[in-house]
Short mmCIF file of C-alpha atoms and ligand atoms in Angstrom, two decimals:
data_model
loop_
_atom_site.label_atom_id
_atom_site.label_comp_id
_atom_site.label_asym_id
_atom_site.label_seq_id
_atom_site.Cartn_x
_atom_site.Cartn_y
_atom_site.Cartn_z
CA UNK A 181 18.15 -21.74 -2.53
CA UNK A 182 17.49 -21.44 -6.13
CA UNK A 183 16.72 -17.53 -7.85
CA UNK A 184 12.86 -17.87 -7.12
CA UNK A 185 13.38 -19.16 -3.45
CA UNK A 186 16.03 -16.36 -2.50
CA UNK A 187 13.48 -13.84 -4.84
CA UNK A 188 10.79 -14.94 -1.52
CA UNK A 189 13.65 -14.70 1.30
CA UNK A 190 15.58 -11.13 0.64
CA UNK A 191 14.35 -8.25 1.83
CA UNK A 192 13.85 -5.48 -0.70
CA UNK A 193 12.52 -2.17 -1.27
CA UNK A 194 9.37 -0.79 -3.74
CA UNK A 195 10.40 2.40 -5.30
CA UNK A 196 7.99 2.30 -8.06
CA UNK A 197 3.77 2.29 -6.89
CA UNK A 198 1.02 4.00 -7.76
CA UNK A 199 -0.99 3.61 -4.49
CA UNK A 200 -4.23 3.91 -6.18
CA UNK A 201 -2.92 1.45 -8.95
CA UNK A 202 -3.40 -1.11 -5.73
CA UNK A 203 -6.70 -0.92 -5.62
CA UNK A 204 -8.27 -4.52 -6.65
CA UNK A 205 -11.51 -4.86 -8.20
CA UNK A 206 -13.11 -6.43 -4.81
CA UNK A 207 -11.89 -3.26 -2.82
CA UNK A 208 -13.32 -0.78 -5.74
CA UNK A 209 -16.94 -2.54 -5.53
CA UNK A 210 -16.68 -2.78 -1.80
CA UNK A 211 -15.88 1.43 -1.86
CA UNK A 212 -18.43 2.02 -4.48
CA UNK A 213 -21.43 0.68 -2.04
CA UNK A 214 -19.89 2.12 0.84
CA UNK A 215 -19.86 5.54 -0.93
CA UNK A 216 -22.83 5.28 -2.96
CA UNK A 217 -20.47 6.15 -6.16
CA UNK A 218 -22.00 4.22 -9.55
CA UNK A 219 -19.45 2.50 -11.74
CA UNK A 220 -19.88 1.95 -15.24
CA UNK A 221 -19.17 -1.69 -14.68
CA UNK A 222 -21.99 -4.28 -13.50
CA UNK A 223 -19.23 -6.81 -11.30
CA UNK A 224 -15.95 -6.98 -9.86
CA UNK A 225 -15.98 -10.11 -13.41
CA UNK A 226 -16.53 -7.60 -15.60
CA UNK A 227 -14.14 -4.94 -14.54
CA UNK A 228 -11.56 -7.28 -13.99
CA UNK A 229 -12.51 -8.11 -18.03
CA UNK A 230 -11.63 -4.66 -19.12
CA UNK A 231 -8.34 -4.94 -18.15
CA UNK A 232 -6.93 -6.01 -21.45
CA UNK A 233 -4.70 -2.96 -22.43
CA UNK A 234 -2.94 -1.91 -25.57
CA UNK A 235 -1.15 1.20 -23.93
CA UNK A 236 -0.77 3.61 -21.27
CA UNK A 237 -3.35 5.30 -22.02
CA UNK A 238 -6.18 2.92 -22.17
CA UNK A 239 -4.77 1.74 -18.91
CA UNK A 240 -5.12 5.11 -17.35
CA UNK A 241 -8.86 5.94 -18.47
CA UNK A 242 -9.35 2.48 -16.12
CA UNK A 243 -7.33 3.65 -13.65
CA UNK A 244 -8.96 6.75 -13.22
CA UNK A 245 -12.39 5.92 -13.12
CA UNK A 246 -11.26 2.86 -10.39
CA UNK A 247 -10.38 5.58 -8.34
CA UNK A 248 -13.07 7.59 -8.45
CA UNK A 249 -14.42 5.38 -5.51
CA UNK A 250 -11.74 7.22 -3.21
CA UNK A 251 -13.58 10.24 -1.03
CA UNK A 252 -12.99 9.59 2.59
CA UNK A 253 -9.64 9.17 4.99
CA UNK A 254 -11.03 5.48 5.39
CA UNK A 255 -10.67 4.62 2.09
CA UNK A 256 -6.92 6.22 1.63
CA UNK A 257 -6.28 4.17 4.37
CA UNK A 258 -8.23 1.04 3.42
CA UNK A 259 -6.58 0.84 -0.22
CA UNK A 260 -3.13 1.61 1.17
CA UNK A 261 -3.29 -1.05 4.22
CA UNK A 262 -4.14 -3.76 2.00
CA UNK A 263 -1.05 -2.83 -0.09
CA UNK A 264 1.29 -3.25 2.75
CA UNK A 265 -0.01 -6.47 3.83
CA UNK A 266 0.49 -7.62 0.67
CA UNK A 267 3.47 -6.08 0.49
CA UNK A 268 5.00 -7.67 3.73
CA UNK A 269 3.95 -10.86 2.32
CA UNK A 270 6.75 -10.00 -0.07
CA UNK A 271 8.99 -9.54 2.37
CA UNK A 272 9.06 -5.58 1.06
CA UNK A 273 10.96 -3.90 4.05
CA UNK A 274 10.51 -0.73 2.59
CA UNK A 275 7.94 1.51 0.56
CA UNK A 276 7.76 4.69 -1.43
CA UNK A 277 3.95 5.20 -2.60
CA UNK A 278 3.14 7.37 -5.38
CA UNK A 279 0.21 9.37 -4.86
CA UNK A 280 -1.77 11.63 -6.88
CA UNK A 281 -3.69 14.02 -5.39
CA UNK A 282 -4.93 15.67 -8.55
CA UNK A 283 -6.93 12.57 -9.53
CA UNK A 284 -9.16 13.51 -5.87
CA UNK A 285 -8.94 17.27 -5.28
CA UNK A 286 -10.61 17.31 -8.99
CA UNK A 287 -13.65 14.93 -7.33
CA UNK A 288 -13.68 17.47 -4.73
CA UNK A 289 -11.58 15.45 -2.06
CA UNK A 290 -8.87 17.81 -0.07
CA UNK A 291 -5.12 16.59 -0.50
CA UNK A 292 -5.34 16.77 3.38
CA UNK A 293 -7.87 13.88 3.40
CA UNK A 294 -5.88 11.91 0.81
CA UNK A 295 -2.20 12.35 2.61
CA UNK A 296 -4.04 11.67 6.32
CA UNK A 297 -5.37 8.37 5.25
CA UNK A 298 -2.24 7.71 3.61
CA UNK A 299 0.22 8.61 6.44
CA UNK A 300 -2.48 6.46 8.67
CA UNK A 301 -1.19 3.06 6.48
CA UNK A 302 2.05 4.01 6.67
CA UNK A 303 2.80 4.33 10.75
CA UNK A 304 0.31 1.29 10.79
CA UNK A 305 2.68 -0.65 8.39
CA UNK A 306 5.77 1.13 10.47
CA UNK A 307 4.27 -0.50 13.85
CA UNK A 308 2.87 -3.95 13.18
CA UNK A 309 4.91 -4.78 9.77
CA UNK A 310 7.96 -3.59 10.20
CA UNK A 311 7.76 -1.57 6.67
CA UNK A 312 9.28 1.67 6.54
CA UNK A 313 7.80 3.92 3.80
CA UNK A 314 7.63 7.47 2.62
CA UNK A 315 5.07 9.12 0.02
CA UNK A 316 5.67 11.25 -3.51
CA UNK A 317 2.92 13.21 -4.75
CA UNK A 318 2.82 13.12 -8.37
CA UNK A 319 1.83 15.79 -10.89
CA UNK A 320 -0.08 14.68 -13.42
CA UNK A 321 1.73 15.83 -16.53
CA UNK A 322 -1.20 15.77 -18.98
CA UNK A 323 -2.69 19.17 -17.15
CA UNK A 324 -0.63 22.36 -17.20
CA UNK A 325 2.17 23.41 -14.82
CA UNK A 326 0.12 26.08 -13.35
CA UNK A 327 -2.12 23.37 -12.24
CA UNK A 328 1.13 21.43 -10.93
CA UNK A 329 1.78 24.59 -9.07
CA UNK A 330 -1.65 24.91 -7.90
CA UNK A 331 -1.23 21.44 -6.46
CA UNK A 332 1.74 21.86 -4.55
CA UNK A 333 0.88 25.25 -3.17
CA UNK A 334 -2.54 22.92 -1.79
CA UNK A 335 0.13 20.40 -0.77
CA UNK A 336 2.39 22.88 1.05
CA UNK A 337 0.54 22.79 4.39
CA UNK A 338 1.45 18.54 4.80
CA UNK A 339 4.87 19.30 3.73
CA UNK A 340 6.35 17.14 6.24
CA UNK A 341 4.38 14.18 5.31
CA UNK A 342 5.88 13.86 1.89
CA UNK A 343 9.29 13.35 1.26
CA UNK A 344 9.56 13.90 -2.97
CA UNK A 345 7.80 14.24 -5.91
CA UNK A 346 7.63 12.88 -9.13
CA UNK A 347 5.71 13.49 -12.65
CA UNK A 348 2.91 10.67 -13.93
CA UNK A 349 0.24 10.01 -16.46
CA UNK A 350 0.16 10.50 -19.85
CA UNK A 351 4.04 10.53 -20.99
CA UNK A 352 4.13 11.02 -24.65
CA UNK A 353 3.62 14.99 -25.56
CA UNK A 354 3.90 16.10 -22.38
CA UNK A 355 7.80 16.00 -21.97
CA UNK A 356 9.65 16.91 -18.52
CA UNK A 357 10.69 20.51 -19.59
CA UNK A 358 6.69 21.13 -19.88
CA UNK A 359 6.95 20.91 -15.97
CA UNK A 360 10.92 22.63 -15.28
CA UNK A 361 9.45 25.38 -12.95
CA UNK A 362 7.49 23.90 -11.13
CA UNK A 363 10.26 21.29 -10.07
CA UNK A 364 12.82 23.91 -9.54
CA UNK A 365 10.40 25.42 -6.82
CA UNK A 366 10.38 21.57 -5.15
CA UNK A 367 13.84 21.47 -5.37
CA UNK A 368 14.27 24.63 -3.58
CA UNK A 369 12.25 22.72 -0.90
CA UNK A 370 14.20 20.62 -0.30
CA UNK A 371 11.64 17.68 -1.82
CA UNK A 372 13.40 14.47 -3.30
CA UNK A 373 12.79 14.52 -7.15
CA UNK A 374 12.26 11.57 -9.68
CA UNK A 375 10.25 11.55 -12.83
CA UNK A 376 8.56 8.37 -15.20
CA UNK A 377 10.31 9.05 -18.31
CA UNK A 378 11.47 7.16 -21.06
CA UNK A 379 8.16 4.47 -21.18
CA UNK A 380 6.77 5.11 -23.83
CA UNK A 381 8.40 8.55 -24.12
CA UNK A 382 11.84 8.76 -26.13
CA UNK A 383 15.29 8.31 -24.81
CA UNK A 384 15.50 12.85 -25.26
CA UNK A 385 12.87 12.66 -22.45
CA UNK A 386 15.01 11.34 -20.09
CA UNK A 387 17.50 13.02 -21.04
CA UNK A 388 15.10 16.54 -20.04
CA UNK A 389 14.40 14.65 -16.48
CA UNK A 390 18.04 14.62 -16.18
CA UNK A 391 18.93 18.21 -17.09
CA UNK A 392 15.77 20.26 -16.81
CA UNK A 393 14.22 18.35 -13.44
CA UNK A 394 17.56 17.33 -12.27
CA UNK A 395 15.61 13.93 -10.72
CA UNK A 396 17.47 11.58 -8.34
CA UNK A 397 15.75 8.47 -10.26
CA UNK A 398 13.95 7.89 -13.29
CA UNK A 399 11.03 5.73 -13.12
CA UNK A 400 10.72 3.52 -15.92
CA UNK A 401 13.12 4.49 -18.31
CA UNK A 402 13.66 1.41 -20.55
CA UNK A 403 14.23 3.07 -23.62
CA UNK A 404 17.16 4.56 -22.69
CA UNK A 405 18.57 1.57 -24.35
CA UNK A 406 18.47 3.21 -27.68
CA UNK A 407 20.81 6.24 -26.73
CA UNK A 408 24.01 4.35 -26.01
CA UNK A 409 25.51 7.86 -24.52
CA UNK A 410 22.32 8.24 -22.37
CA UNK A 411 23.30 4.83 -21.32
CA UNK A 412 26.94 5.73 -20.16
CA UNK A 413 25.79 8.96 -18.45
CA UNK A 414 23.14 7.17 -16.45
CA UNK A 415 25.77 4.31 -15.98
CA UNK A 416 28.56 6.88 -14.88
CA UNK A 417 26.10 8.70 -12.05
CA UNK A 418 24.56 5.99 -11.14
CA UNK A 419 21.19 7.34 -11.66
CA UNK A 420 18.54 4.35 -10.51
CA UNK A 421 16.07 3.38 -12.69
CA UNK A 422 12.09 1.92 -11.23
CA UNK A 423 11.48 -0.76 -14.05
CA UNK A 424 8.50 -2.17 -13.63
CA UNK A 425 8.45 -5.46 -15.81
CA UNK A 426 4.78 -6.71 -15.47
CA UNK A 427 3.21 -3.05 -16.71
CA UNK A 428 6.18 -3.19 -19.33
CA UNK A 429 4.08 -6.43 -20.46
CA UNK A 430 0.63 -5.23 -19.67
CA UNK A 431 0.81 -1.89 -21.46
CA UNK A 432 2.54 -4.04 -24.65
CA UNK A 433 5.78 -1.93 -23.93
CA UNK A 434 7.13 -5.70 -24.54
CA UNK A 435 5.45 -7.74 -26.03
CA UNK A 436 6.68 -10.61 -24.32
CA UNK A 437 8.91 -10.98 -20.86
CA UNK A 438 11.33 -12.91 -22.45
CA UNK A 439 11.99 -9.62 -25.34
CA UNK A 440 12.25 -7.66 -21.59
CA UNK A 441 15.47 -5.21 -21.08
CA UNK A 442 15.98 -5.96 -17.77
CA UNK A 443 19.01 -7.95 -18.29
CA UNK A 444 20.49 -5.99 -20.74
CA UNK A 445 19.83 -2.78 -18.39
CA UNK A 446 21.84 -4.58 -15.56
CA UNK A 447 24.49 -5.98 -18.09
CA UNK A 448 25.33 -2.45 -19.15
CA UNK A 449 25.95 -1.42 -15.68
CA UNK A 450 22.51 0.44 -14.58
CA UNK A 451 21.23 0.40 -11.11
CA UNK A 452 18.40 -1.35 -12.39
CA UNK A 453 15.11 -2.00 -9.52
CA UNK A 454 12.28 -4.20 -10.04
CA UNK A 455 8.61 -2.71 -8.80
CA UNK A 456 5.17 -3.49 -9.44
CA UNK A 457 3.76 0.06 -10.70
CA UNK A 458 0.01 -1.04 -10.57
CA UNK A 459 -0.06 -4.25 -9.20
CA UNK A 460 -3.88 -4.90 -9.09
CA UNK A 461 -3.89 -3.60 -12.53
CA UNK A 462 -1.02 -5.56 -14.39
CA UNK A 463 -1.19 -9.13 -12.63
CA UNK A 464 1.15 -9.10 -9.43
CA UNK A 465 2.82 -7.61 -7.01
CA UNK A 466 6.30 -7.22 -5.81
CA UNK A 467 7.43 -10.67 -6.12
CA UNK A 468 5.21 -11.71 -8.60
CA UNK A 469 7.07 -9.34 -11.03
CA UNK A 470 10.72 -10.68 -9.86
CA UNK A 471 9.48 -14.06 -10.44
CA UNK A 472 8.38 -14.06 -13.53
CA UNK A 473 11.29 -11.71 -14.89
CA UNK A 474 14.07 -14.54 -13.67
CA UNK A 475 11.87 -17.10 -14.65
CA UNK A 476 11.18 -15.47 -18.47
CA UNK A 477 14.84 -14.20 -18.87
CA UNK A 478 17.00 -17.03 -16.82
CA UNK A 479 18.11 -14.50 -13.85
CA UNK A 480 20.67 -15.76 -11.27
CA UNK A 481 21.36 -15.74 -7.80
CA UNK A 482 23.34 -13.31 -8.71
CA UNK A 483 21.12 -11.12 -10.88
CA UNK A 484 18.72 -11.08 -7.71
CA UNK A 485 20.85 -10.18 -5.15
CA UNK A 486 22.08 -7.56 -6.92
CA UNK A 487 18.59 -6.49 -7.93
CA UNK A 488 17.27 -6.13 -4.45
CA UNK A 489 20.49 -4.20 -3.22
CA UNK A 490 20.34 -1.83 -6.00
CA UNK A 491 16.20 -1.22 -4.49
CA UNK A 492 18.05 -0.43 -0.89
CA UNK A 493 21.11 1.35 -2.81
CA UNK A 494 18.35 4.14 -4.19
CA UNK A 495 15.76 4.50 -1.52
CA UNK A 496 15.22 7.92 -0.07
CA UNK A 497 15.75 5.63 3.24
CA UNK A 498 18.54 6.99 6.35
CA UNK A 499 21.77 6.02 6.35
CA UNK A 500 21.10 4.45 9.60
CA UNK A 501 18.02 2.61 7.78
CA UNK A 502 19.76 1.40 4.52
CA UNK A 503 22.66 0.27 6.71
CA UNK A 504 20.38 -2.35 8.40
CA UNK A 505 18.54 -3.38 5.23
CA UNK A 506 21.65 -4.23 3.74
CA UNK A 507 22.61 -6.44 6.72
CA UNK A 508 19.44 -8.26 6.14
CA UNK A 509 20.12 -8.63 2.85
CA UNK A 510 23.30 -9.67 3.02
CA UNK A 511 22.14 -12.57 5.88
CA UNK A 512 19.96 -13.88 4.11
CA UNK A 513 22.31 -14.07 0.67
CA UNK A 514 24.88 -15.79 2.48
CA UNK A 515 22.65 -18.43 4.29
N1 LIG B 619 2.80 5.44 -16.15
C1 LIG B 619 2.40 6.72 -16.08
N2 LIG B 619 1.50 7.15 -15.21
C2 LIG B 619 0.96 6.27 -14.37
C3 LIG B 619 1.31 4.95 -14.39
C4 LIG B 619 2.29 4.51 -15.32
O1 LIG B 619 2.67 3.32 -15.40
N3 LIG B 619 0.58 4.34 -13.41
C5 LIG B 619 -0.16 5.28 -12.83
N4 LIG B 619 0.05 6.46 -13.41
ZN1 LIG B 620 4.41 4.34 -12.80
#
């Protein structure tokens, strides 16, 4: 098995998805009719068109209004069930969906709406996939920490159906420390944290996600490459970063794969993950971004394998349940 074949074969894990960043043009329209919701676009053509973006920004004024077609359980569940077929098709054995419920409860949609629909996927995906999966709700960091607090006081009643949560949206000028309260109250219960820092954000805002968050991952965080002792203290606790190559590309972070970090980030001894981020927005999904990241930067065997286990190594998965993934994986690397 060459790179590519054993990138189709191994079992891995998504750490790093937006579930309303799966959401594919076809599945918006189809919403939009169902839910008599007018779009500012005349076809699934011309929506698809607009997806030419120069930064995170311009991505997210997309993304938002692509959501907007969300209002019922059905369509949490819809949008979220055609992820995990997808998903399986990638042989993703495990999932940890971003979610956020800010984006809804502002259209008027309860977070107990979104999170049923969403849990609905997820035992579906448990009990005819074989995907495990777990959801993070996600502040959106371009709206205050009282509304953060607002959100997870909304959130509070579902508790058990979430198992973190992390910090999305608009990075720069809204740094991690903007949001240290409110993440000190979901530490004290007992939620998983993580944080997208260091995207477009500078290396000092990962550094904040460290210190003033304390997150267990950072999502993105490529440009910790510039602060060589940010570097060595992610290095030395092995704090996982989600890259997500194809959004890197997408949202000109790069401006080509083959100027991506990815093999630098794993050369300098990161627990470095591949993930998709918004795969119906930034042209593929799981495997579609491991592909085209060995293909554009000459990735071994090696490189993959190593890749994939780091994606078991820093799932929020049970002992019991990362013990058995990394059996799989290791099958399948030695056949
Ligand atoms: N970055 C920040 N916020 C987001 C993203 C992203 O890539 N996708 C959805 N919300
Ligand atoms: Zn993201």
């Amino acid at each position: 098995m060459n790179a590519i074949e054993l990138v189709r074969a191994i079992p891995k894990a998504e750490l790093h998805i937006h579930i309303e960043g799966s959401l594919e043009p076809e599945l918006i329209f189809s919403l939009a009719q169902r839910n008599g919701v007018a779009l500012p676009y005349p076809s699934v053509q011309a929506l698809r068109e607009a997806y030419a973006f120069t930064d995170l920004q311009s991505f997210l004024d997309i993304y938002y209004a692509g959501a907007s077609v969300l209002l019922h359980e059905a369509d949490f569940f819809d949008m979220a069930w055609a992820y995990f077929q997808r998903a399986h098709a990638d042989r993703v054995r495990h999932a940890e969906l971003f979610f956020d419920p800010q984006t809804h409860t502002a259209r008027g949609v309860p977070v107990g709406t979104v999170i049923a629909g969403l849990r609905r996927a997820c035992e579906r995906a448990q009990a005819e996939l074989g995907i495990s999966s777990e959801l993070i709700l996600c502040f959106l960091r371009h709206l205050s920490e009282e509304a953060a607090f607002a959100t997870l006081e909304d959130a509070l009643p579902y508790r058990e159906h979430f198992i973190g949560v992390g910090l999305d949206s608009s990075e720069v000028g809204h740094p991690p420390s903007k949001f240290s309260r409110v993440f000190a109250r979901c530490r004290e219960l007992g939620l998983r944290i993580v944080a997208h820092a260091g995207e477009e954000g500078p290396p000092a805002y990962i550094w904040e996600a460290l210190k003033d968050l304390k997150v267990e991952r950072i999502d993105h965080g490529v440009r910790c490459l510039e602060d060589p002792a940010l570097v060595a203290e992610l290095a030395r606790r092995r704090v996982p970063l989600t890259v997500c190559p194809l959004s890197n590309l997408k949202l000109c972070v790069v401006n080509d794969l083959r100027d991506h970090p990815m093999k630098r980030l794993l050369d300098a001894g990161l627990c470095a993950t591949v993930n998709s981020d918004d795969p119906a927005y930034f042209g593929g999904y799981l495997n579609a971004n491991f592909e085209q990241t060995v293909q554009a930067l000459g990735l071994s065997r090696d490189d993959v394998i190593a890749l994939a286990r780091n994606s078991i190594e820093a799932s929020f998965v049970s002992e019991a349940r990362r013990v058995e993934l990394l059996a799989e994986l290791a099958a399948v690397a030695a056949a």
